[in-house]
Each structure stands twice: as C-alpha cells, then as structure tokens.
PDB file of C-alpha atoms in Angstrom:
ATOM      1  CA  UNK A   1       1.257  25.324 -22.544  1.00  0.00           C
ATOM      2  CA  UNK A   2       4.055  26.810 -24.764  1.00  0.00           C
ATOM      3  CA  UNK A   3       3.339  23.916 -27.415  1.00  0.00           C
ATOM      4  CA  UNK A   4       6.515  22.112 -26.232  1.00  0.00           C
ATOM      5  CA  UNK A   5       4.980  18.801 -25.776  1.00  0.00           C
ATOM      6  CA  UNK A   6       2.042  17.046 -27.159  1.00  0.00           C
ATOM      7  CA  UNK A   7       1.702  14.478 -24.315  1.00  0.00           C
ATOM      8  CA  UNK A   8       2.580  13.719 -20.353  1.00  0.00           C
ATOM      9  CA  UNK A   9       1.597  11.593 -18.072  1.00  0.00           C
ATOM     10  CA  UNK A  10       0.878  11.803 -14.272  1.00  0.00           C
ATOM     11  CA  UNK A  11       0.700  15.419 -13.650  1.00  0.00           C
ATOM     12  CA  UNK A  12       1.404  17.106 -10.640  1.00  0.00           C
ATOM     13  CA  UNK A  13      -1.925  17.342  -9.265  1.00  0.00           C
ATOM     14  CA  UNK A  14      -1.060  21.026  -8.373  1.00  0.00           C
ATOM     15  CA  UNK A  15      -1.175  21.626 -12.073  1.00  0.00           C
ATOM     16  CA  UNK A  16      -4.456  20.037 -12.380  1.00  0.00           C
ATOM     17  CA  UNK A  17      -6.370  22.974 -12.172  1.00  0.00           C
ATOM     18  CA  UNK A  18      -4.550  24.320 -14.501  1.00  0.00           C
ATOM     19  CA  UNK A  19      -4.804  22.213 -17.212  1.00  0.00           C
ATOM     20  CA  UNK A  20      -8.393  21.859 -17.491  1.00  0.00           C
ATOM     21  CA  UNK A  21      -8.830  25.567 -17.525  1.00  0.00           C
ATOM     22  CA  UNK A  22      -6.244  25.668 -20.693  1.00  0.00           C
ATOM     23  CA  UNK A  23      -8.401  26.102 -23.939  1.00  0.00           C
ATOM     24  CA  UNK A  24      -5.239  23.936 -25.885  1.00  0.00           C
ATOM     25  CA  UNK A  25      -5.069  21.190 -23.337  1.00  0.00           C
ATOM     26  CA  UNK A  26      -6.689  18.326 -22.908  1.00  0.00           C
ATOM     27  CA  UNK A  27      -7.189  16.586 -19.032  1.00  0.00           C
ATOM     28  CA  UNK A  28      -8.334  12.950 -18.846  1.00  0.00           C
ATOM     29  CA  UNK A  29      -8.705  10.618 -15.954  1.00  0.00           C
ATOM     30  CA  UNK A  30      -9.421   7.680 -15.418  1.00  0.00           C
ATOM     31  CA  UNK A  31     -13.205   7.802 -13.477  1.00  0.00           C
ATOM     32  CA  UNK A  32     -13.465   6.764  -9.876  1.00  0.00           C
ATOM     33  CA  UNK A  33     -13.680   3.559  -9.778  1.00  0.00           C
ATOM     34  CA  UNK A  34     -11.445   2.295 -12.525  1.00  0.00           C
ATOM     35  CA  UNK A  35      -7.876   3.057 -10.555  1.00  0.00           C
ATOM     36  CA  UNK A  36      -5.288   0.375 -11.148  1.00  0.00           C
ATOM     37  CA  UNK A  37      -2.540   1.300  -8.990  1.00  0.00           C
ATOM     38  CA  UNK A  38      -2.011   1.698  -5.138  1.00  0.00           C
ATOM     39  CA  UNK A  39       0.162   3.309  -2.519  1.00  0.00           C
ATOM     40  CA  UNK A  40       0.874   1.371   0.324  1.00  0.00           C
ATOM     41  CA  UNK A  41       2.842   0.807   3.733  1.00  0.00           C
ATOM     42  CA  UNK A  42       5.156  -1.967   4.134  1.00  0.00           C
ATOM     43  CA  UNK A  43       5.965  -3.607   7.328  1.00  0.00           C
ATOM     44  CA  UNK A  44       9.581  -5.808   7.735  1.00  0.00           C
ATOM     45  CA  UNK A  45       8.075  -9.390   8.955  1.00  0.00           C
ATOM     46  CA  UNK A  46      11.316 -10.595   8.855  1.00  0.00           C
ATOM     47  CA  UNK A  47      12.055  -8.920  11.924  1.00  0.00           C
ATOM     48  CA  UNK A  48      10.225  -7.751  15.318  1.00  0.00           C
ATOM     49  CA  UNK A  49       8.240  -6.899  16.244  1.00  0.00           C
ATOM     50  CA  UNK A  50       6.694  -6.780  12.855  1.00  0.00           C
ATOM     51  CA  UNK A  51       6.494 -10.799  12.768  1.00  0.00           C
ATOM     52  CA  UNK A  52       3.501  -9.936  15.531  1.00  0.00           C
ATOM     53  CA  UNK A  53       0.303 -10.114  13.721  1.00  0.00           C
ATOM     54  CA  UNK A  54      -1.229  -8.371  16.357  1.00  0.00           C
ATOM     55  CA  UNK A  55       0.894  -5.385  16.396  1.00  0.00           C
ATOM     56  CA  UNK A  56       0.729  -5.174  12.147  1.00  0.00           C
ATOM     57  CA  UNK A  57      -3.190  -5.361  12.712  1.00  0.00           C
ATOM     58  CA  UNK A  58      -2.837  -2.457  15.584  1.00  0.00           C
ATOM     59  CA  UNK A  59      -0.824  -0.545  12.713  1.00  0.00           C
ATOM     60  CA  UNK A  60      -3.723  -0.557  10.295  1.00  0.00           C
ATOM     61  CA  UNK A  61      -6.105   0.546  12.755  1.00  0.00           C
ATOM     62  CA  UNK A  62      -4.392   3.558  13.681  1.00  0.00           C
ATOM     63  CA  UNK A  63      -3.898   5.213   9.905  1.00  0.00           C
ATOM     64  CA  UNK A  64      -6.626   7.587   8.967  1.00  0.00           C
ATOM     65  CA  UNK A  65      -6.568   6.868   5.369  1.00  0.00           C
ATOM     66  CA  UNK A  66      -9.112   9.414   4.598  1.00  0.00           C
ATOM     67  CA  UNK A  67      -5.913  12.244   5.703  1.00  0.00           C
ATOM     68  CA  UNK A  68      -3.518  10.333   3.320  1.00  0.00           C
ATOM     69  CA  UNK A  69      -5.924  10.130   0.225  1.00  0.00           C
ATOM     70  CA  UNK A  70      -6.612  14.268   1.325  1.00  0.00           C
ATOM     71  CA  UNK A  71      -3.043  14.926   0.698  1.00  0.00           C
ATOM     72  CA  UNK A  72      -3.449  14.026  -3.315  1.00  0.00           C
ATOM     73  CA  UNK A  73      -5.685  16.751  -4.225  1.00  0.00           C
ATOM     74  CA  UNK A  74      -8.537  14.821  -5.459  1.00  0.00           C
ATOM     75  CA  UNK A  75      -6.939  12.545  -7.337  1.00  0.00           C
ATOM     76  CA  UNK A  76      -6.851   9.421  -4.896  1.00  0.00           C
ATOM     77  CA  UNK A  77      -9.298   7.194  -2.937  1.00  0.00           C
ATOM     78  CA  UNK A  78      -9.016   5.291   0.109  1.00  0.00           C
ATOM     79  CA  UNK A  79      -7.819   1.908  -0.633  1.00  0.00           C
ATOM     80  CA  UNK A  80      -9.540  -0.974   1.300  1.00  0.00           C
ATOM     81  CA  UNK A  81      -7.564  -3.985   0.145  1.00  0.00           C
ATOM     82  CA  UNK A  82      -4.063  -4.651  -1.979  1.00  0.00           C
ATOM     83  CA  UNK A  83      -6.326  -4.735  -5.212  1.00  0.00           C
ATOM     84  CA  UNK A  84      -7.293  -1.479  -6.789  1.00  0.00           C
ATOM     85  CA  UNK A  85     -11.232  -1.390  -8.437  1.00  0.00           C
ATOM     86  CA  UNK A  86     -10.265  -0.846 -11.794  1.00  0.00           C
ATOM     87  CA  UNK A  87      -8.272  -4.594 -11.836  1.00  0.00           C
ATOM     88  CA  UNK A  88     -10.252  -7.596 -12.102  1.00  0.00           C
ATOM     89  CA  UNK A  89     -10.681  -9.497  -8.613  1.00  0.00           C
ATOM     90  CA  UNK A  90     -11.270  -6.832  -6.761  1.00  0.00           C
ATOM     91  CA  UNK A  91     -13.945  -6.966  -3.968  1.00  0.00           C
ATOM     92  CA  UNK A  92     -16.821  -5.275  -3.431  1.00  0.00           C
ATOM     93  CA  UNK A  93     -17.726  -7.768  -0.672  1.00  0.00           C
ATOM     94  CA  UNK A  94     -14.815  -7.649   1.365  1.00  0.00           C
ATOM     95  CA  UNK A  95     -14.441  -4.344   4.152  1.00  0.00           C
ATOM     96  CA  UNK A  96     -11.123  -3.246   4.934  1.00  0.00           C
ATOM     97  CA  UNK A  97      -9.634  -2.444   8.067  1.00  0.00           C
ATOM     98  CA  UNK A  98     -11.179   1.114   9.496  1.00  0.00           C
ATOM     99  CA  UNK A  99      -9.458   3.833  11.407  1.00  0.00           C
ATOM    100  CA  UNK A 100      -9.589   3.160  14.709  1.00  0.00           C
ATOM    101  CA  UNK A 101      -7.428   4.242  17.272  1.00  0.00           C
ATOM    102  CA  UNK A 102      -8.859   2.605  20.352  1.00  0.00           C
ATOM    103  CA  UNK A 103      -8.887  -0.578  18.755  1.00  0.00           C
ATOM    104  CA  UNK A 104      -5.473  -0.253  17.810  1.00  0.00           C
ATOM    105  CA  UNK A 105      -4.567   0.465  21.243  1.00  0.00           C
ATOM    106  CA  UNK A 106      -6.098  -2.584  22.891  1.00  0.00           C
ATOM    107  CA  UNK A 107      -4.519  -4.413  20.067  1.00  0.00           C
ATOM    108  CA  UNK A 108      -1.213  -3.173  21.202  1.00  0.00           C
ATOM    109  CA  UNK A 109      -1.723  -3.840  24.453  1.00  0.00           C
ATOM    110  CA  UNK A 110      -2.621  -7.501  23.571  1.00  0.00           C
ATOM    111  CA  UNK A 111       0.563  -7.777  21.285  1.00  0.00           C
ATOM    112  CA  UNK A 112       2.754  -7.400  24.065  1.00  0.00           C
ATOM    113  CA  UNK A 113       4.985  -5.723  22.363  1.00  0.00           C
ATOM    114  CA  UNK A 114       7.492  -4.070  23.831  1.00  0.00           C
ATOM    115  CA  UNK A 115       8.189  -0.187  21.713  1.00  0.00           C
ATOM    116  CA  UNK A 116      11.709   0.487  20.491  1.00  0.00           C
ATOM    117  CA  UNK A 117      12.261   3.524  18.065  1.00  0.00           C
ATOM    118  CA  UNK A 118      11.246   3.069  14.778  1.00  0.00           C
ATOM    119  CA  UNK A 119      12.195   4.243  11.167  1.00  0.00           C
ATOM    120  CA  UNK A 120       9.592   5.022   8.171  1.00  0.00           C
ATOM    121  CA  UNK A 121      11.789   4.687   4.935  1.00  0.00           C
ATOM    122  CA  UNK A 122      10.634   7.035   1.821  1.00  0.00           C
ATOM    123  CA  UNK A 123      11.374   7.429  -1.875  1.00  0.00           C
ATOM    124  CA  UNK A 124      12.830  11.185  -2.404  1.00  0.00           C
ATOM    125  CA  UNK A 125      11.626  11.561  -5.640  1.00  0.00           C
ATOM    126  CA  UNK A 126       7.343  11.087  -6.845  1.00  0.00           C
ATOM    127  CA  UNK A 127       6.464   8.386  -8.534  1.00  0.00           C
ATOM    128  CA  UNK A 128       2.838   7.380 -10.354  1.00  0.00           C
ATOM    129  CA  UNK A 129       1.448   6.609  -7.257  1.00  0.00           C
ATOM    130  CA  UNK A 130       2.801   9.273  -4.857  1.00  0.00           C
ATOM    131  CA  UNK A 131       3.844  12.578  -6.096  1.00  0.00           C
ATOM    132  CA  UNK A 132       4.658  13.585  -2.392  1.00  0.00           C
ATOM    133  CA  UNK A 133       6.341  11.077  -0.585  1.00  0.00           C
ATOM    134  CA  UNK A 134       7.623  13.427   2.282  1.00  0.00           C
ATOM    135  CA  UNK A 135       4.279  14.412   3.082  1.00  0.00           C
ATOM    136  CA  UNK A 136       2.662  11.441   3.011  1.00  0.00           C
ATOM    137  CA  UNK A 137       5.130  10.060   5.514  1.00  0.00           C
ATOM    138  CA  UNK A 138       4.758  13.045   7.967  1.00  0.00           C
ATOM    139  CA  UNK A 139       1.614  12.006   7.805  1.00  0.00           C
ATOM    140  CA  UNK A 140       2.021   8.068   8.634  1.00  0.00           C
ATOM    141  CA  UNK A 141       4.579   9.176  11.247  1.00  0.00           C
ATOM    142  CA  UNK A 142       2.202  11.545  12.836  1.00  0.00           C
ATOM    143  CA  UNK A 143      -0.423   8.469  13.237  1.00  0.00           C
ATOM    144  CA  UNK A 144       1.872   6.385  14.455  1.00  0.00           C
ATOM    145  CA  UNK A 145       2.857   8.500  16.980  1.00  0.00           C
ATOM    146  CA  UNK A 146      -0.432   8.742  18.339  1.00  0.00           C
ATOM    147  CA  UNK A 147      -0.545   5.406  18.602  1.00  0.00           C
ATOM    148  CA  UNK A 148       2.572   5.791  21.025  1.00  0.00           C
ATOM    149  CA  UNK A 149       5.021   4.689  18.423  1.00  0.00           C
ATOM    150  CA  UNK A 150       8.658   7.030  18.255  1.00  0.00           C
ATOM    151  CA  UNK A 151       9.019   7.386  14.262  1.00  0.00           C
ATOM    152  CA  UNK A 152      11.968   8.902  12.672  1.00  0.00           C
ATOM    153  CA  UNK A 153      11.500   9.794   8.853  1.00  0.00           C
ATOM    154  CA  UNK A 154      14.224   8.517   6.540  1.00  0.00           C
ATOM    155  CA  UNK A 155      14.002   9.914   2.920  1.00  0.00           C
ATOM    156  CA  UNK A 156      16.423   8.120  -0.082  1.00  0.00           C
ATOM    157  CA  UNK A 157      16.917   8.955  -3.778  1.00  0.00           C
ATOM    158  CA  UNK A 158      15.429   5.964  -5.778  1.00  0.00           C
ATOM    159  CA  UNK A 159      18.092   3.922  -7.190  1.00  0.00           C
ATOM    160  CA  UNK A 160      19.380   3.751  -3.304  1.00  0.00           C
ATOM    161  CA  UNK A 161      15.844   3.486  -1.631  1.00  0.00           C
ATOM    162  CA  UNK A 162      14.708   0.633  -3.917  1.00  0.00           C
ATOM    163  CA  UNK A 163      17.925  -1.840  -2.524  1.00  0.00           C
ATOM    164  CA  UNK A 164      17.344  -0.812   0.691  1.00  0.00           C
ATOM    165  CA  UNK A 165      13.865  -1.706   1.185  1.00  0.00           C
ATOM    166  CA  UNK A 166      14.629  -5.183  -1.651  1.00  0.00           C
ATOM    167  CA  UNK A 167      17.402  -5.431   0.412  1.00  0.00           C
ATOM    168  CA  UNK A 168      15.391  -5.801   4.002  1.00  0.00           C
ATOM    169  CA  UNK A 169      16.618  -2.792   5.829  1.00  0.00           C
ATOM    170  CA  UNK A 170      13.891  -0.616   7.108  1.00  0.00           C
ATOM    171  CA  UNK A 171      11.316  -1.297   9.614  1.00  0.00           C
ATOM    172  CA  UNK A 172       8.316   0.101   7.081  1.00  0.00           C
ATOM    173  CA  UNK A 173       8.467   1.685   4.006  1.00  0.00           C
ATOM    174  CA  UNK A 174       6.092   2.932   1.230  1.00  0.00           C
ATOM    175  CA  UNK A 175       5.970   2.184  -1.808  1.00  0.00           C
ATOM    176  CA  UNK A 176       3.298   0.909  -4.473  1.00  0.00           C
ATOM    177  CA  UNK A 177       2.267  -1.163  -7.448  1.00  0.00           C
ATOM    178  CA  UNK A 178       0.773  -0.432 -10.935  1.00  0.00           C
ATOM    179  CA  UNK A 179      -0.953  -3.220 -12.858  1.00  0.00           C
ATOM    180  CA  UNK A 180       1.057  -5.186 -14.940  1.00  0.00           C
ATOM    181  CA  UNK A 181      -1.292  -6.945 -16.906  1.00  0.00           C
ATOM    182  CA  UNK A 182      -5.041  -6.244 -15.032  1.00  0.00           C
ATOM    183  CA  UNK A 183      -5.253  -9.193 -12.604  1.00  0.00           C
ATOM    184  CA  UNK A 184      -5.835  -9.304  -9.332  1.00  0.00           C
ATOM    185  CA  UNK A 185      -2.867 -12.345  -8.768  1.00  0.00           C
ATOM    186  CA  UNK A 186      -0.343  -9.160 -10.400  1.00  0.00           C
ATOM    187  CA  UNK A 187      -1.048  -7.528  -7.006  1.00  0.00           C
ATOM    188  CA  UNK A 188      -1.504 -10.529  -4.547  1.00  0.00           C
ATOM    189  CA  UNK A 189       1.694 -12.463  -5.716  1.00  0.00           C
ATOM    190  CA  UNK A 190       3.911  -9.394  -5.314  1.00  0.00           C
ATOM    191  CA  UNK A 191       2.146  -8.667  -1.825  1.00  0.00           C
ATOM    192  CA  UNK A 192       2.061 -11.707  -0.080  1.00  0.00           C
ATOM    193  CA  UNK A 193       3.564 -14.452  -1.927  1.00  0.00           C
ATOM    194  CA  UNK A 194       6.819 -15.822  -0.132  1.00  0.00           C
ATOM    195  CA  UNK A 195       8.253 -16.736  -3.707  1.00  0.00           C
ATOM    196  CA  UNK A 196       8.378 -12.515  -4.364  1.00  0.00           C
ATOM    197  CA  UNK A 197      10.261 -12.230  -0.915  1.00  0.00           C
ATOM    198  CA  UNK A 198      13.770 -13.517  -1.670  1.00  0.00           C
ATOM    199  CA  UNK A 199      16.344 -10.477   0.139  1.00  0.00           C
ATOM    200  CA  UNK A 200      17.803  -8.165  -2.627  1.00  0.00           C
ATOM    201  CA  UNK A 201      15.188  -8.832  -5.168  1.00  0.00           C
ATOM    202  CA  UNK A 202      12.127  -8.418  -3.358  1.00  0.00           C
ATOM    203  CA  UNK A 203       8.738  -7.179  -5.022  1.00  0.00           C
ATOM    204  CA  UNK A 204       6.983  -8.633  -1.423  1.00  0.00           C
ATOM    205  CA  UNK A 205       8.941  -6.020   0.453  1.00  0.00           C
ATOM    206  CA  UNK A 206       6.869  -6.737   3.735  1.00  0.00           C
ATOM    207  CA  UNK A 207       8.822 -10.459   3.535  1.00  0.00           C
ATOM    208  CA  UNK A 208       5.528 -12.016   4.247  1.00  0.00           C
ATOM    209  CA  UNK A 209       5.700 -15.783   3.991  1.00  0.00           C
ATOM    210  CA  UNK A 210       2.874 -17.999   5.322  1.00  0.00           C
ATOM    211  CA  UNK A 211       2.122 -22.064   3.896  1.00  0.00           C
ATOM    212  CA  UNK A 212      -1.549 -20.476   4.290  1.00  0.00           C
ATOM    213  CA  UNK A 213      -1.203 -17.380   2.120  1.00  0.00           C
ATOM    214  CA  UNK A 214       1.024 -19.401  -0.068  1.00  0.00           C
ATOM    215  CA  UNK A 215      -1.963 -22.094  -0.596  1.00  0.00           C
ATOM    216  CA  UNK A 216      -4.966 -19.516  -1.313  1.00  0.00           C
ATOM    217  CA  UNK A 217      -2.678 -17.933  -3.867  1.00  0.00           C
ATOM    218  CA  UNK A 218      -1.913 -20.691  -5.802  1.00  0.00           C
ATOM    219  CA  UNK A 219      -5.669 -22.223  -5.744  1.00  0.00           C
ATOM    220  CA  UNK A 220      -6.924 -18.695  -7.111  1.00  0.00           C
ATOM    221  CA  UNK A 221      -4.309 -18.888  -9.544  1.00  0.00           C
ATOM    222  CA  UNK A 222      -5.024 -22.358 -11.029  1.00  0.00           C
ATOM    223  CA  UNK A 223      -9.102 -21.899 -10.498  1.00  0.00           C
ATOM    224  CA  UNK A 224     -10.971 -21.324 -13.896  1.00  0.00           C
ATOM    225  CA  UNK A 225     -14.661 -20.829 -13.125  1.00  0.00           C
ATOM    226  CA  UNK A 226     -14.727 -16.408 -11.958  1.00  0.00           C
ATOM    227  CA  UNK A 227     -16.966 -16.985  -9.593  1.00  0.00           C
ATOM    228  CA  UNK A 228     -14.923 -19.872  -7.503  1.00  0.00           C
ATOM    229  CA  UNK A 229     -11.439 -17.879  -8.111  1.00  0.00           C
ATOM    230  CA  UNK A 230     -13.766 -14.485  -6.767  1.00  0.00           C
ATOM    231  CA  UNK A 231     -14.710 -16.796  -3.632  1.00  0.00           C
ATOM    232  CA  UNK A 232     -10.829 -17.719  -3.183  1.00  0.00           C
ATOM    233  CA  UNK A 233     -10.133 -14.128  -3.573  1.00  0.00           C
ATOM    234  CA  UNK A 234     -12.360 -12.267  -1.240  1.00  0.00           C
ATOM    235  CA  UNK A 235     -10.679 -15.322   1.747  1.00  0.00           C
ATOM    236  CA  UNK A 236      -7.545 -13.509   0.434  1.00  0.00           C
ATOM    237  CA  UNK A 237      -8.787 -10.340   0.928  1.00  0.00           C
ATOM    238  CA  UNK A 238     -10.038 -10.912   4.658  1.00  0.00           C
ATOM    239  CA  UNK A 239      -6.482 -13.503   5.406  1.00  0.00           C
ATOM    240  CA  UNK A 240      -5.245 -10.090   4.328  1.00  0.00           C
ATOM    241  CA  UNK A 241      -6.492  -7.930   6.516  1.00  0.00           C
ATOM    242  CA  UNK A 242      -6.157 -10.094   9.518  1.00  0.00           C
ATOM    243  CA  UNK A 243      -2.156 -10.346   8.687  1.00  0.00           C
ATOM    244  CA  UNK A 244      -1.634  -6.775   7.862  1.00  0.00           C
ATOM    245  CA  UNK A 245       2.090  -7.544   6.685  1.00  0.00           C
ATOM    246  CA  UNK A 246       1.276  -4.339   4.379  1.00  0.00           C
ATOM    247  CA  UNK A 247      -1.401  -1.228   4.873  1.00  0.00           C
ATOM    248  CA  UNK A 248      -2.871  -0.406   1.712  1.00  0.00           C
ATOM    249  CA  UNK A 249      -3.544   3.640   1.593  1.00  0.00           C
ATOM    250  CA  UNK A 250      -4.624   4.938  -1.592  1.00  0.00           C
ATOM    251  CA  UNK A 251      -5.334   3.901  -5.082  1.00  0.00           C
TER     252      UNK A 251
END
C-alpha cells in the first residue's frame, strides 16, 4: 500500500478484502479447484490408543470440516483425501470420510478403547497452510470433546514444535504439506509411507507403517500407464480412509 513492496505471498486472509479493493494492488488466486497444499491432523500410531484403527476412524468422523475450512475466510475447501485437486492423482472417484458424530460414537464404542487425557500439539506461528493455528485447534479440541475425548491445547514456536512432533511426542498434531513437485506420490509417501517415519526426521508424523500401505505405494510409484497408477491410487485413497493414521482438513 505505501509502495514498500512489489510482491508477497500468502496474505493474511483478513487483508484480503483489502487488497482487491486497492486500485495499485493486484490479488490473484489460485481458482477452486487447483489448490496444492493441505492442512491436516496427525495421529501418533506409534502409541495407544492411536495404533486402534477403529478409534483413528471414530476421530475422522467426529471433525466437522466444513467449521475448520469456515475459519479461513474463504480461502480454503474441505479436503476429502491427503491429495489436494490441483496435484495430479487426485480423485474425483474416491468420497472421504463425512462428519458424523453418531458413527463416530459407535465406532468408539467398538474400539474399546479405554479414554485417557489427551494433548493436541500446534505450531505458534502461521504458516502457508494455516494462518491461525490456535483457532483451528480450539476448534479440533472442541470436536473432540464432543466426541467425549478430554483435549488440552499445547501451542510451540516452530523450530521447537517441528522436533517435537519429528521427534514422536504428541498424541496429534497439525501440520500440512505443499507440493513439491505436483504428484500425487509427493503427498502419499510423506503420509503413509513407513520409510518417511524414522523418529527425529519424520515427514510421516502419524508413524504409520503398514506392509499393505507400503505395497500400494510402491506399485503406483513404478506403474506407467495413468490410468492403472489412477486405479492404484483411488485403493490408496479408500486404504486411506479406512486407516485414518491422519485427518485431512483443508486444502
């Protein structure tokens, strides 16, 4: 505005608004659609009751993920699987796992899992996928809650959150992923893949490992004809969902 800068990238989307109205300024966006990066909710596998897949699946069901995508101003859609639409792989075949709260319950129930307090680990600062961390986790915690869960919010600066949650110490987390290079497998690998879940280096912060994941991910990787690696993909896609070792929220 005062001619200070001739470029910046992910604006508050507060300052949206403001920015298209400014006769000097230019606002583009990419169109819905054509996102390529996605928040998302972690779960620690390597310990319980998170190596349930029951109780992860009873997690996804309870998270309204129309509320979290409300909480970005316009500028975020409800994510139905790890691999945002504007990256190539992504599904338009494969349906997510929808909010439902009685579901979740009775998959609770089934889990038999028995509820100990929990903790829901945050960045401090935004980052390009989530430019309010705080209230996107008041929000998780509050669904979680109703689910019967006891949530306590935990809130780091980055270069100590990012070795914590590499580092295996939080029951879940957020955190997200922008494309590296436009493929699907840049998203999968650092989801599920147990080669991306050594402790202290972790992209697969979830700690997900699983011969079966492990197998589909490597035979989309190595598969040359699009529409037989799309076929692998969308089993990914609904393995995925029926694991829940992350909940994806937003792209």
């Amino acid at each position: 505005v005062n001619g200070d800068l001739s470029y910046i990238d992910n604006p508050n989307p507060q300052d949206i608004e403001t920015i298209e109205n400014h006769p000097d300024l230019d606002y583009q966006m990419r169109k819905p659609g054509q996102e390529i990066s996605l928040l998302y909710m972690a779960m620690n596998t390597s310990r319980p009751p998170f190596d349930n897949a029951l109780f992860r699946r009873a997690i996804a069901h309870a998270i309204d993920k129309k509320k979290i995508a409300g909480l970005f101003q316009g500028i975020a859609s409800t994510a139905d699987q790890a691999v945002p639409p504007g990256i190539y792989g992504h599904s338009d075949n494969v349906q997510g796992i929808e909010y439902d709260l009685k579901k979740a319950q009775q998959l609770l129930e089934k889990s038999g899992v028995k509820l100990r307090p929990f903790t829901l680990a945050h960045m401090a600062n935004s980052r390009p996928y989530i430019r309010q961390p705080h209230e996107v986790a008041r929000a998780l915690r509050d669904a979680l809650r109703r689910l019967g869960l006891e949530v306590k919010i935990e809130k780091y600066p980055w270069g100590t959150y990012l070795p914590l949650v590499q580092g295996a110490r939080h029951d879940f987390c957020l955190l997200g992923w922008t494309t590296d290079n436009g493929d699907a497998d840049n998203f999968l690998t650092t989801f599920y893949s147990s080669s991306s879940a050594k402790v202290g280096s972790a992209n697969n912060v979830s700690f997900y490992k699983n011969p079966r994941m492990d197998d589909l991910l490597n035979q989309q990787r190595n598969e040359i004809d699009p529409k037989k690696r799309q076929q692998i993909l969308d089993s990914i896609y609904r393995y995925a969902a029926e694991q829940s070792p992350i909940v994806p929220l937003v792209y």
